[in-house]
């Protein structure tokens, strides 16, 4: 298979640019124009071609794309141009931007200029800034030649980077990059325009009616106590914080408060409306995203923008300003956005979700063998937890007691304290006293001593790592501590970084922190436990996704679920195959009791 490295240069101006538009909107816009393209086959000399769209298409048609892997820096962009404008779909896609996020961590700079400096392979030019507002025919011959040299240099830098970074990059991860990019460059799912139009009108009507019914004046919105009561009336516990000025607990209603910002993405659009009104904005997130979906539907199918290695733990994330990772599934308007994502005619969507994967990984990794066995035997672990909490037989556990058991299993595994556990239950409508929360947390920790011990093991690992020493953590052969790089190497072979790890002396002893773009972030045993469990879960989901993709088109991944599109006549066979893949475990995860649930539907929201 040949390696074709390429880079497109396209028209842009002050209003029409990637800094102001999504990638999808920019490439599908009527103003889009290719100025030229630089192409390098393997290590041959890089060529520059410019001309009309027909001339570029003829030039590109000369290459053997069916037997080539395309490389670019930000292949989501260049690959989409190949696919959408020139109907070219190579055998494989890869991307130095994606690789850099996985190799260097999401905090490291991934721009081509930064990477060229990091590896001392040359300098990126700046000819692109002089191309502002210039169509192809606006360039003089000399200027177009200079622009071509600039583009050739970018391709050569990208090729050199790939030669360095891909040398020891896991082959499975290269296949995952390809799979992720194709979700965007080769879109399959469609959007239900009628449903979206109706949903947008409903959102606007509901927002206006909410503020009218609530009698929410400007004073109500800006008064912390009154705003808190408005949130409570919608079943939302107001977020709290410790005031830096007074040292006392107060409402976290500042626009910079993370918990308050999270309410702007709440699944209940009534909550979004209140937050938007307080912030003085006209549109809620639900409105904005629905309008964006409508705009995309006017241009064609839905390119699914999923960012490879977007999170510290290696998980995928949202991209291109439509975060498909957090589409609402409950609330008054429920799953309307999910329901607007539909399979093409003659096809059905299968949504397979890995059941309780983090809790299962935690039990297995920490050596909590009794809990692991319960998962393996298909027992109701939530009822067993509730049985211990309430002192009743498993078959006598009530629905509410089971819910508390479920919240405990899924929430307390990372060292959650009683106040936070109490708050979490309150958000679900379960009010308990703080002492009761303490009792439940203590029962969880004593019942799951191996898990509690794992937190301490991870805390010790932080201490060793900070001093430059490696130490074994968790089940043998699963995780490796690379103290020199301040990283934990996951089963995928990729690192999870704790850059600039340092400690400060606190009231309870040493507190450890690592550096991020947002500032220092505290790290402790329970948080490391959460990181490694999520990282391991992601490794498993990735390998399962590759197995599914051997037979069926994967169109989306959200957290621990995989969505694929199949022909109607293959539904039963495909669902069985997908579930089999989702229950498969890699060799390094022997004994890990993986399970899944799946649903089918003509729309993503109806996969039940």
Coordinates of C-alpha atoms in Angstrom, one line a residue:
X1 CA 0.0 0.0 0.0
X2 CA 1.4 3.4 -1.0
X3 CA 1.5 6.4 1.3
X4 CA 0.1 9.5 -0.3
X5 CA 0.8 12.7 1.8
X6 CA -1.3 15.7 0.7
X7 CA -2.4 19.1 1.6
X8 CA -5.1 21.3 0.0
X9 CA -4.9 25.1 -0.1
X10 CA -8.3 26.7 -0.4
X11 CA -9.9 30.1 -0.7
X12 CA -10.8 32.0 2.5
X13 CA -11.5 35.5 3.6
X14 CA -12.4 37.3 6.8
X15 CA -15.9 36.0 6.9
X16 CA -15.5 32.7 5.2
X17 CA -12.9 30.8 7.1
X18 CA -12.4 27.8 9.4
X19 CA -11.9 30.2 12.3
X20 CA -15.6 31.3 11.9
X21 CA -17.2 28.2 10.4
X22 CA -17.3 24.5 11.1
X23 CA -15.3 22.2 8.8
X24 CA -18.5 20.7 7.3
X25 CA -20.1 24.1 6.6
X26 CA -16.8 25.5 5.1
X27 CA -16.2 22.6 2.7
X28 CA -19.8 22.4 1.6
X29 CA -20.2 26.2 1.1
X30 CA -20.8 27.6 -2.4
X31 CA -17.8 29.8 -1.9
X32 CA -15.4 26.8 -1.5
X33 CA -12.6 26.7 -4.0
X34 CA -9.4 24.7 -4.2
X35 CA -6.5 26.9 -5.0
X36 CA -4.1 23.9 -5.3
X37 CA -2.9 20.7 -3.8
X38 CA 0.5 19.3 -3.0
X39 CA 0.9 15.5 -3.3
X40 CA 3.8 13.2 -2.2
X41 CA 3.8 9.5 -3.0
X42 CA 5.9 7.6 -0.6
X43 CA 9.3 9.3 -0.4
X44 CA 9.2 10.7 -3.9
X45 CA 9.5 14.4 -4.7
X46 CA 6.4 16.4 -3.7
X47 CA 4.3 17.9 -6.6
X48 CA 2.1 21.0 -6.6
X49 CA -0.9 21.2 -8.8
X50 CA -3.3 24.2 -9.4
X51 CA -6.1 24.7 -11.8
X52 CA -9.9 24.5 -12.2
X53 CA -11.8 22.0 -10.2
X54 CA -12.0 19.8 -13.3
X55 CA -8.3 20.0 -13.8
X56 CA -7.6 19.2 -10.2
X57 CA -10.0 16.2 -10.4
X58 CA -8.2 14.9 -13.5
X59 CA -4.8 15.3 -11.8
X60 CA -5.9 13.4 -8.7
X61 CA -7.6 10.7 -10.7
X62 CA -4.1 9.6 -11.9
X63 CA -3.3 8.2 -8.5
X64 CA -4.1 4.7 -7.2
X65 CA -6.3 5.6 -4.3
X66 CA -7.7 2.1 -3.9
X67 CA -4.3 0.9 -2.8
X68 CA -3.1 3.9 -0.9
X69 CA -3.2 5.3 2.6
X70 CA -3.7 9.1 2.7
X71 CA -1.8 11.1 5.2
X72 CA -2.4 14.8 6.1
X73 CA -2.2 17.0 9.1
X74 CA -5.9 17.3 10.0
X75 CA -7.2 14.7 7.6
X76 CA -10.7 15.5 8.7
X77 CA -10.4 18.5 6.5
X78 CA -8.3 17.2 3.6
X79 CA -10.1 13.8 3.6
X80 CA -13.5 15.5 3.4
X81 CA -12.4 17.5 0.4
X82 CA -11.2 14.4 -1.4
X83 CA -14.5 12.6 -0.6
X84 CA -17.1 15.3 -1.0
X85 CA -15.6 17.3 -3.9
X86 CA -13.6 14.7 -5.8
X87 CA -15.4 11.4 -4.9
X88 CA -12.1 9.9 -3.8
X89 CA -12.2 7.4 -0.9
X90 CA -8.7 5.9 -0.3
X91 CA -8.1 2.5 1.1
X92 CA -7.0 4.1 4.4
X93 CA -6.7 7.5 6.1
X94 CA -4.2 8.6 8.8
X95 CA -3.4 11.9 10.4
X96 CA -0.4 13.3 12.2
X97 CA -2.6 15.6 14.3
X98 CA -4.5 12.6 15.7
X99 CA -1.2 10.7 16.3
X100 CA 0.3 13.7 18.1
X101 CA -2.6 13.9 20.5
X102 CA -2.2 10.2 21.5
X103 CA 1.6 10.3 21.7
X104 CA 2.1 13.7 23.4
X105 CA -1.1 14.1 25.3
X106 CA -4.1 16.4 24.8
X107 CA -2.3 19.2 26.6
X108 CA 0.6 19.4 24.1
X109 CA 0.4 21.7 21.1
X110 CA -0.5 19.8 18.0
X111 CA -0.2 22.4 15.3
X112 CA 2.1 21.5 12.4
X113 CA 4.3 24.5 13.3
X114 CA 4.6 23.4 16.9
X115 CA 5.4 19.8 16.0
X116 CA 8.0 20.8 13.4
X117 CA 9.7 22.8 16.1
X118 CA 9.4 20.0 18.6
X119 CA 11.1 17.5 16.3
X120 CA 13.5 20.0 14.7
X121 CA 12.5 19.0 11.2
X122 CA 12.2 22.4 9.6
X123 CA 10.0 25.5 9.7
X124 CA 6.5 26.0 8.6
X125 CA 6.0 29.0 6.2
X126 CA 3.5 31.8 6.4
X127 CA 2.4 32.3 2.8
X128 CA -1.1 31.4 3.8
X129 CA -1.6 34.7 5.5
X130 CA -1.0 36.5 2.2
X131 CA -3.7 34.4 0.5
X132 CA -6.5 36.1 2.5
X133 CA -9.4 37.0 0.1
X134 CA -7.6 35.8 -3.0
X135 CA -9.3 33.4 -5.5
X136 CA -7.1 31.2 -7.7
X137 CA -7.2 33.6 -10.6
X138 CA -6.2 36.5 -8.3
X139 CA -2.7 35.1 -7.8
X140 CA 0.1 36.1 -10.1
X141 CA 2.1 33.3 -11.6
X142 CA 5.0 34.2 -9.2
X143 CA 2.7 34.3 -6.1
X144 CA 1.0 31.1 -7.0
X145 CA 4.4 29.4 -7.3
X146 CA 5.4 30.7 -3.8
X147 CA 2.0 29.4 -2.5
X148 CA 2.8 26.0 -4.0
X149 CA 6.3 26.0 -2.4
X150 CA 4.6 26.8 1.0
X151 CA 2.1 23.9 0.5
X152 CA 4.9 21.5 -0.6
X153 CA 6.8 22.4 2.5
X154 CA 3.7 21.5 4.7
X155 CA 3.5 18.1 3.0
X156 CA 7.2 17.4 3.5
X157 CA 6.9 18.4 7.1
X158 CA 3.9 16.1 7.6
X159 CA 5.7 13.2 5.9
X160 CA 8.7 13.6 8.1
X161 CA 6.5 13.8 11.2
X162 CA 4.7 10.6 10.3
X163 CA 8.1 8.9 9.7
X164 CA 9.1 9.8 13.3
X165 CA 5.8 9.5 15.2
X166 CA 4.4 6.4 13.5
X167 CA 7.5 4.3 13.9
X168 CA 6.4 2.8 17.1
X169 CA 2.7 3.8 17.0
X170 CA 0.4 0.9 17.7
X171 CA -1.1 -0.5 14.4
X172 CA -4.5 -1.0 16.0
X173 CA -4.6 2.7 16.9
X174 CA -3.8 3.6 13.2
X175 CA -6.8 1.6 12.2
X176 CA -8.9 3.4 14.8
X177 CA -7.8 6.7 13.4
X178 CA -8.9 5.6 10.0
X179 CA -12.3 4.4 11.3
X180 CA -12.8 7.7 13.2
X181 CA -12.0 9.9 10.2
X182 CA -14.3 7.9 7.9
X183 CA -17.3 8.7 10.2
X184 CA -16.8 12.3 9.0
X185 CA -15.4 12.0 5.5
X186 CA -17.8 9.2 4.4
X187 CA -21.1 10.2 6.1
X188 CA -23.9 7.7 6.2
X189 CA -26.6 8.8 8.5
X190 CA -29.2 11.4 7.6
X191 CA -31.2 14.1 9.4
X192 CA -35.0 14.3 9.7
X193 CA -35.5 17.9 8.6
X194 CA -39.2 18.0 9.5
X195 CA -38.6 16.7 13.0
X196 CA -35.8 19.3 13.5
X197 CA -38.0 22.2 12.3
X198 CA -40.8 21.1 14.7
X199 CA -38.3 20.7 17.6
X200 CA -36.9 24.1 17.1
X201 CA -40.3 25.8 17.3
X202 CA -41.1 23.7 20.4
X203 CA -37.9 24.8 22.1
X204 CA -38.5 28.5 21.4
X205 CA -42.2 28.3 22.6
X206 CA -41.1 26.4 25.7
X207 CA -38.4 28.8 26.6
X208 CA -40.8 31.8 26.3
X209 CA -43.5 30.0 28.2
X210 CA -41.1 28.9 31.0
X211 CA -39.9 32.5 31.7
X212 CA -43.6 33.7 31.5
X213 CA -44.9 30.9 33.8
X214 CA -42.0 31.3 36.2
X215 CA -42.6 35.0 36.4
X216 CA -38.9 35.3 36.2
X217 CA -38.0 38.9 36.2
X218 CA -34.5 40.2 35.8
X219 CA -34.2 40.5 39.6
X220 CA -35.2 36.9 39.9
X221 CA -32.6 35.8 37.5
X222 CA -29.8 37.9 39.0
X223 CA -30.7 37.2 42.7
X224 CA -28.7 34.1 43.7
X225 CA -31.3 32.8 46.2
X226 CA -34.3 33.4 43.8
X227 CA -32.4 31.8 40.9
X228 CA -31.6 28.8 43.1
X229 CA -35.3 28.4 43.9
X230 CA -36.1 28.5 40.1
X231 CA -33.6 25.7 39.6
X232 CA -35.0 23.7 42.5
X233 CA -38.5 24.0 41.0
X234 CA -37.2 22.1 38.0
X235 CA -35.7 19.4 40.2
X236 CA -32.1 20.7 39.9
X237 CA -29.9 21.1 43.0
X238 CA -28.1 24.4 42.7
X239 CA -24.3 24.0 42.3
X240 CA -22.2 25.2 45.3
X241 CA -18.6 26.3 45.8
X242 CA -16.4 27.7 48.5
X243 CA -16.1 31.5 48.2
X244 CA -12.5 32.6 47.8
X245 CA -13.4 35.9 49.5
X246 CA -15.2 34.6 52.6
X247 CA -14.2 31.0 52.8
X248 CA -17.8 30.0 53.1
X249 CA -20.1 27.9 50.9
X250 CA -21.9 29.9 48.3
X251 CA -23.8 29.4 45.0
X252 CA -21.6 28.6 42.0
X253 CA -23.5 30.8 39.5
X254 CA -20.6 32.6 37.9
X255 CA -20.2 32.1 34.2
X256 CA -16.8 30.7 34.8
X257 CA -18.0 28.1 37.3
X258 CA -17.7 24.6 35.7
X259 CA -20.8 23.2 37.4
X260 CA -22.9 26.2 36.3
X261 CA -21.5 26.0 32.7
X262 CA -22.6 22.3 32.8
X263 CA -26.2 23.4 33.4
X264 CA -26.1 25.2 30.1
X265 CA -25.9 21.7 28.6
X266 CA -28.5 20.2 30.9
X267 CA -30.7 17.6 29.2
X268 CA -33.8 19.6 30.3
X269 CA -34.2 22.6 28.0
X270 CA -36.1 24.5 30.7
X271 CA -32.9 24.5 32.7
X272 CA -30.9 25.6 29.7
X273 CA -33.4 28.4 29.2
X274 CA -33.0 29.7 32.7
X275 CA -29.2 29.6 32.5
X276 CA -29.3 31.3 29.1
X277 CA -31.6 34.0 30.4
X278 CA -29.3 34.7 33.4
X279 CA -26.3 34.9 31.2
X280 CA -28.1 37.4 29.0
X281 CA -27.9 35.1 25.9
X282 CA -30.8 34.8 23.5
X283 CA -30.4 31.1 22.5
X284 CA -30.0 28.0 24.5
X285 CA -27.6 25.3 23.6
X286 CA -30.5 23.2 22.4
X287 CA -31.7 25.9 20.1
X288 CA -28.2 26.5 18.7
X289 CA -27.5 22.8 18.1
X290 CA -30.9 22.2 16.6
X291 CA -30.4 25.1 14.1
X292 CA -27.0 23.7 13.3
X293 CA -28.5 20.3 12.5
X294 CA -31.1 22.0 10.3
X295 CA -28.3 23.8 8.4
X296 CA -26.4 20.5 7.9
X297 CA -29.6 18.8 6.7
X298 CA -29.9 21.5 4.0
X299 CA -26.4 20.6 2.7
X300 CA -26.7 16.8 2.8
X301 CA -26.0 13.8 5.1
X302 CA -24.6 14.2 8.6
X303 CA -20.8 13.9 8.7
X304 CA -20.1 12.6 12.2
X305 CA -17.3 14.7 13.8
X306 CA -15.7 12.6 16.5
X307 CA -12.3 13.6 17.7
X308 CA -9.8 10.8 18.2
X309 CA -8.0 10.8 21.5
X310 CA -9.8 14.0 22.7
X311 CA -9.6 13.3 26.4
X312 CA -6.8 12.7 28.9
X313 CA -7.9 9.1 29.1
X314 CA -7.8 8.6 25.4
X315 CA -11.6 8.6 24.9
X316 CA -13.2 10.1 21.9
X317 CA -14.8 13.6 22.1
X318 CA -17.1 15.9 20.2
X319 CA -15.9 18.1 17.4
X320 CA -16.9 20.6 14.8
X321 CA -19.3 22.4 17.2
X322 CA -21.9 19.6 17.4
X323 CA -20.9 17.5 20.4
X324 CA -22.7 14.2 19.7
X325 CA -21.2 12.9 22.9
X326 CA -23.8 14.7 25.1
X327 CA -27.1 14.7 23.2
X328 CA -30.0 14.8 25.7
X329 CA -32.0 11.6 26.2
X330 CA -34.4 12.7 28.9
X331 CA -36.4 15.8 29.8
X332 CA -39.6 17.2 28.3
X333 CA -38.2 17.2 24.7
X334 CA -36.4 14.0 25.4
X335 CA -34.5 12.4 22.6
X336 CA -35.6 14.7 19.7
X337 CA -32.1 15.4 18.5
X338 CA -31.2 11.8 18.7
X339 CA -34.4 10.9 16.9
X340 CA -33.5 13.3 14.1
X341 CA -30.4 11.2 13.3
X342 CA -31.8 8.5 11.0
X343 CA -30.5 5.6 8.9
X344 CA -30.6 5.9 5.1
X345 CA -33.5 4.1 3.3
X346 CA -33.3 0.4 3.5
X347 CA -31.0 0.5 6.6
X348 CA -31.3 0.3 10.4
X349 CA -29.1 1.5 13.2
X350 CA -27.8 -0.7 15.9
X351 CA -26.7 1.0 19.2
X352 CA -24.6 -1.3 21.4
X353 CA -23.6 -0.2 24.8
X354 CA -21.0 -1.8 27.0
X355 CA -22.8 -2.5 30.3
X356 CA -21.3 -1.0 33.5
X357 CA -17.9 -1.3 31.9
X358 CA -16.1 1.1 34.3
X359 CA -17.4 -0.7 37.4
X360 CA -16.5 -4.1 35.9
X361 CA -13.0 -2.9 35.0
X362 CA -12.5 -1.5 38.5
X363 CA -13.5 -4.7 40.2
X364 CA -11.3 -6.8 37.9
X365 CA -8.3 -4.4 38.0
X366 CA -8.3 -4.0 41.7
X367 CA -8.7 -7.7 42.5
X368 CA -12.2 -7.3 44.0
X369 CA -12.9 -10.9 43.1
X370 CA -16.3 -11.4 44.7
X371 CA -17.7 -8.4 42.8
X372 CA -16.0 -9.6 39.6
X373 CA -17.6 -13.0 40.0
X374 CA -21.0 -11.4 40.5
X375 CA -20.6 -9.5 37.2
X376 CA -19.3 -12.7 35.5
X377 CA -22.3 -14.7 36.7
X378 CA -24.8 -12.1 35.5
X379 CA -26.0 -11.3 39.0
X380 CA -27.7 -8.1 40.0
X381 CA -24.7 -6.3 41.6
X382 CA -26.9 -3.3 42.5
X383 CA -29.2 -5.5 44.6
X384 CA -26.3 -7.1 46.3
X385 CA -25.0 -3.7 47.3
X386 CA -28.4 -2.6 48.4
X387 CA -28.7 -5.8 50.5
X388 CA -25.5 -4.8 52.3
X389 CA -26.6 -1.2 52.8
X390 CA -30.1 -2.0 54.2
X391 CA -29.5 -5.4 55.8
X392 CA -32.2 -7.2 53.8
X393 CA -32.1 -10.3 51.7
X394 CA -31.3 -9.7 48.0
X395 CA -34.7 -10.9 46.9
X396 CA -36.3 -8.4 49.3
X397 CA -34.6 -5.3 47.9
X398 CA -37.1 -2.6 46.8
X399 CA -36.8 -0.6 43.6
X400 CA -35.7 2.5 45.5
X401 CA -33.2 0.6 47.6
X402 CA -31.8 -0.9 44.4
X403 CA -31.4 2.5 42.9
X404 CA -29.3 3.6 45.9
X405 CA -27.3 0.4 45.5
X406 CA -26.8 1.3 41.8
X407 CA -25.7 4.9 42.5
X408 CA -23.3 3.5 45.1
X409 CA -21.7 1.0 42.8
X410 CA -21.4 3.5 39.9
X411 CA -20.5 6.5 42.0
X412 CA -18.4 5.4 45.0
X413 CA -15.8 3.4 43.2
X414 CA -13.5 6.3 42.8
X415 CA -13.3 7.4 46.4
X416 CA -16.3 9.7 46.5
X417 CA -17.0 11.2 49.9
X418 CA -20.3 11.4 51.8
X419 CA -21.2 15.0 51.0
X420 CA -20.8 14.5 47.2
X421 CA -22.6 11.2 47.4
X422 CA -25.5 12.9 49.3
X423 CA -25.6 15.6 46.6
X424 CA -25.6 13.1 43.8
X425 CA -28.6 11.3 45.3
X426 CA -30.4 14.6 45.7
X427 CA -30.0 15.3 42.0
X428 CA -32.0 12.1 41.4
X429 CA -34.7 13.0 43.9
X430 CA -33.4 11.0 46.8
X431 CA -32.9 13.1 50.0
X432 CA -30.8 11.5 52.7
X433 CA -29.1 12.9 55.7
X434 CA -25.3 13.4 55.6
X435 CA -24.8 10.8 58.3
X436 CA -26.8 8.2 56.3
X437 CA -24.5 9.1 53.3
X438 CA -21.5 8.5 55.5
X439 CA -22.9 5.2 56.6
X440 CA -23.5 4.0 53.0
X441 CA -20.0 5.1 51.8
X442 CA -18.4 3.3 54.7
X443 CA -20.4 0.1 53.9
X444 CA -19.2 0.3 50.3
X445 CA -15.6 0.7 51.3
X446 CA -15.6 -2.1 53.9
X447 CA -17.5 -4.4 51.5
X448 CA -15.1 -3.7 48.7
X449 CA -11.8 -3.6 50.6
X450 CA -9.7 -4.5 47.5
X451 CA -11.1 -1.4 45.6
X452 CA -10.4 0.8 48.6
X453 CA -6.9 -0.6 48.7
X454 CA -6.4 0.1 45.0
X455 CA -7.0 3.8 45.7
X456 CA -4.2 3.7 48.2
X457 CA -2.0 1.8 45.7
X458 CA -2.7 4.6 43.1
X459 CA -1.9 7.2 45.6
X460 CA 1.5 5.6 46.3
X461 CA 2.1 5.4 42.6
X462 CA 1.7 9.2 42.3
X463 CA 4.3 9.6 45.1
X464 CA 6.7 7.3 43.3
X465 CA 6.1 8.9 39.9
X466 CA 6.7 12.4 41.3
X467 CA 10.1 11.3 42.5
X468 CA 10.9 9.6 39.2
X469 CA 10.4 6.0 40.3
X470 CA 8.4 3.4 38.5
X471 CA 6.1 1.0 40.4
X472 CA 3.6 -1.7 39.6
X473 CA 0.0 -0.7 40.0
X474 CA -3.1 -3.0 39.6
X475 CA -3.3 -6.4 37.9
X476 CA 0.0 -7.5 36.6
X477 CA 0.7 -6.9 32.9
X478 CA -2.1 -4.4 32.3
X479 CA -0.6 -1.0 33.2
X480 CA 3.0 0.3 33.1
X481 CA 4.2 3.3 34.9
X482 CA 6.7 5.4 32.9
X483 CA 8.0 7.6 35.7
X484 CA 10.5 9.4 33.4
X485 CA 7.6 10.8 31.2
X486 CA 5.2 11.1 34.2
X487 CA 2.8 8.8 32.5
X488 CA 0.8 5.6 32.9
X489 CA 1.0 3.4 29.7
X490 CA -2.4 1.9 28.9
X491 CA -2.9 -1.6 27.3
X492 CA -3.1 0.2 23.9
X493 CA 0.5 1.1 24.3
X494 CA -0.3 4.8 24.5
X495 CA 0.5 7.1 27.5
X496 CA -1.8 8.9 29.9
X497 CA 0.3 11.9 31.0
X498 CA 0.5 13.8 34.3
X499 CA 2.8 16.5 33.0
X500 CA 4.8 18.6 35.5
X501 CA 3.7 16.5 38.5
X502 CA 4.4 18.3 41.7
X503 CA 3.2 18.4 45.3
X504 CA 2.3 21.1 47.9
X505 CA 2.0 20.6 51.6
X506 CA -1.6 20.7 52.7
X507 CA -3.4 20.3 56.0
X508 CA -3.7 16.5 55.4
X509 CA -0.1 16.1 54.1
X510 CA 1.2 16.2 50.5
X511 CA -1.3 17.1 47.8
X512 CA -0.2 16.3 44.2
X513 CA -1.0 18.3 41.1
X514 CA -0.2 18.1 37.4
X515 CA -0.2 20.9 34.8
X516 CA -2.8 21.5 32.2
X517 CA -3.6 24.4 29.9
X518 CA -6.3 25.5 32.4
X519 CA -3.8 25.4 35.2
X520 CA -2.8 22.9 37.9
X521 CA -5.2 20.1 38.5
X522 CA -5.2 18.1 41.7
X523 CA -4.5 14.3 41.3
X524 CA -5.1 11.7 44.0
X525 CA -5.6 8.0 44.3
X526 CA -9.3 7.9 43.6
X527 CA -8.9 10.2 40.5
X528 CA -6.1 8.0 39.1
X529 CA -8.3 5.0 39.6
X530 CA -11.0 6.8 37.6
X531 CA -8.5 7.7 34.9
X532 CA -7.1 4.2 34.4
X533 CA -10.6 2.6 34.4
X534 CA -11.8 5.0 31.8
X535 CA -8.6 4.5 29.8
X536 CA -8.8 0.7 29.9
X537 CA -12.5 0.9 29.0
X538 CA -11.6 3.0 26.0
X539 CA -8.9 0.5 24.9
X540 CA -11.5 -2.3 25.0
X541 CA -14.2 -0.3 23.2
X542 CA -11.6 0.6 20.5
X543 CA -10.7 -3.1 19.8
X544 CA -14.3 -4.1 19.8
X545 CA -15.1 -1.3 17.3
X546 CA -12.4 -2.6 15.0
X547 CA -14.0 -6.1 15.1
X548 CA -17.4 -4.7 14.3
X549 CA -16.1 -2.6 11.4
X550 CA -14.8 -5.7 9.7
X551 CA -18.4 -6.5 8.7
X552 CA -20.5 -3.4 9.3
X553 CA -20.3 0.4 8.9
X554 CA -19.5 2.1 12.3
X555 CA -21.1 5.5 12.2
X556 CA -20.7 6.8 15.7
X557 CA -19.2 6.1 19.1
X558 CA -20.4 7.8 22.3
X559 CA -18.6 7.0 25.6
X560 CA -18.9 3.3 25.9
X561 CA -21.3 2.6 23.0
X562 CA -20.9 1.9 19.3
X563 CA -23.5 2.7 16.6
X564 CA -23.4 1.0 13.3
X565 CA -25.6 1.0 10.2
X566 CA -26.8 -2.2 8.6
X567 CA -29.1 -3.3 5.8
X568 CA -32.6 -4.1 6.9
X569 CA -32.4 -7.7 5.8
X570 CA -29.3 -8.3 7.9
X571 CA -30.6 -6.9 11.2
X572 CA -30.9 -10.2 13.2
X573 CA -27.5 -11.5 12.0
X574 CA -25.8 -8.1 12.4
X575 CA -27.2 -7.5 15.9
X576 CA -26.0 -10.9 17.1
X577 CA -22.5 -10.3 15.6
X578 CA -22.3 -6.8 17.2
X579 CA -23.3 -8.1 20.6
X580 CA -20.7 -10.9 20.2
X581 CA -18.0 -8.3 19.4
X582 CA -19.1 -6.2 22.4
X583 CA -18.7 -9.2 24.8
X584 CA -15.3 -10.1 23.4
X585 CA -12.2 -9.2 25.5
X586 CA -8.6 -8.8 24.4
X587 CA -6.0 -11.3 25.6
X588 CA -4.6 -8.8 28.1
X589 CA -8.0 -8.6 29.7
X590 CA -8.5 -12.3 30.5
X591 CA -11.1 -12.8 33.2
X592 CA -12.7 -9.3 32.7
X593 CA -16.5 -9.9 32.7
X594 CA -17.6 -7.8 29.8
X595 CA -21.3 -7.6 28.8
X596 CA -23.5 -5.3 26.6
X597 CA -27.0 -4.2 25.7
X598 CA -28.1 -3.3 22.3
X599 CA -31.1 -1.6 20.6
X600 CA -32.2 -1.2 17.0
X601 CA -34.1 1.5 15.3
X602 CA -34.6 3.6 12.2
X603 CA -33.4 6.6 14.3
X604 CA -30.6 6.8 16.8
X605 CA -33.0 8.0 19.5
X606 CA -35.3 4.9 18.9
X607 CA -32.6 2.3 19.3
X608 CA -34.3 0.3 22.1

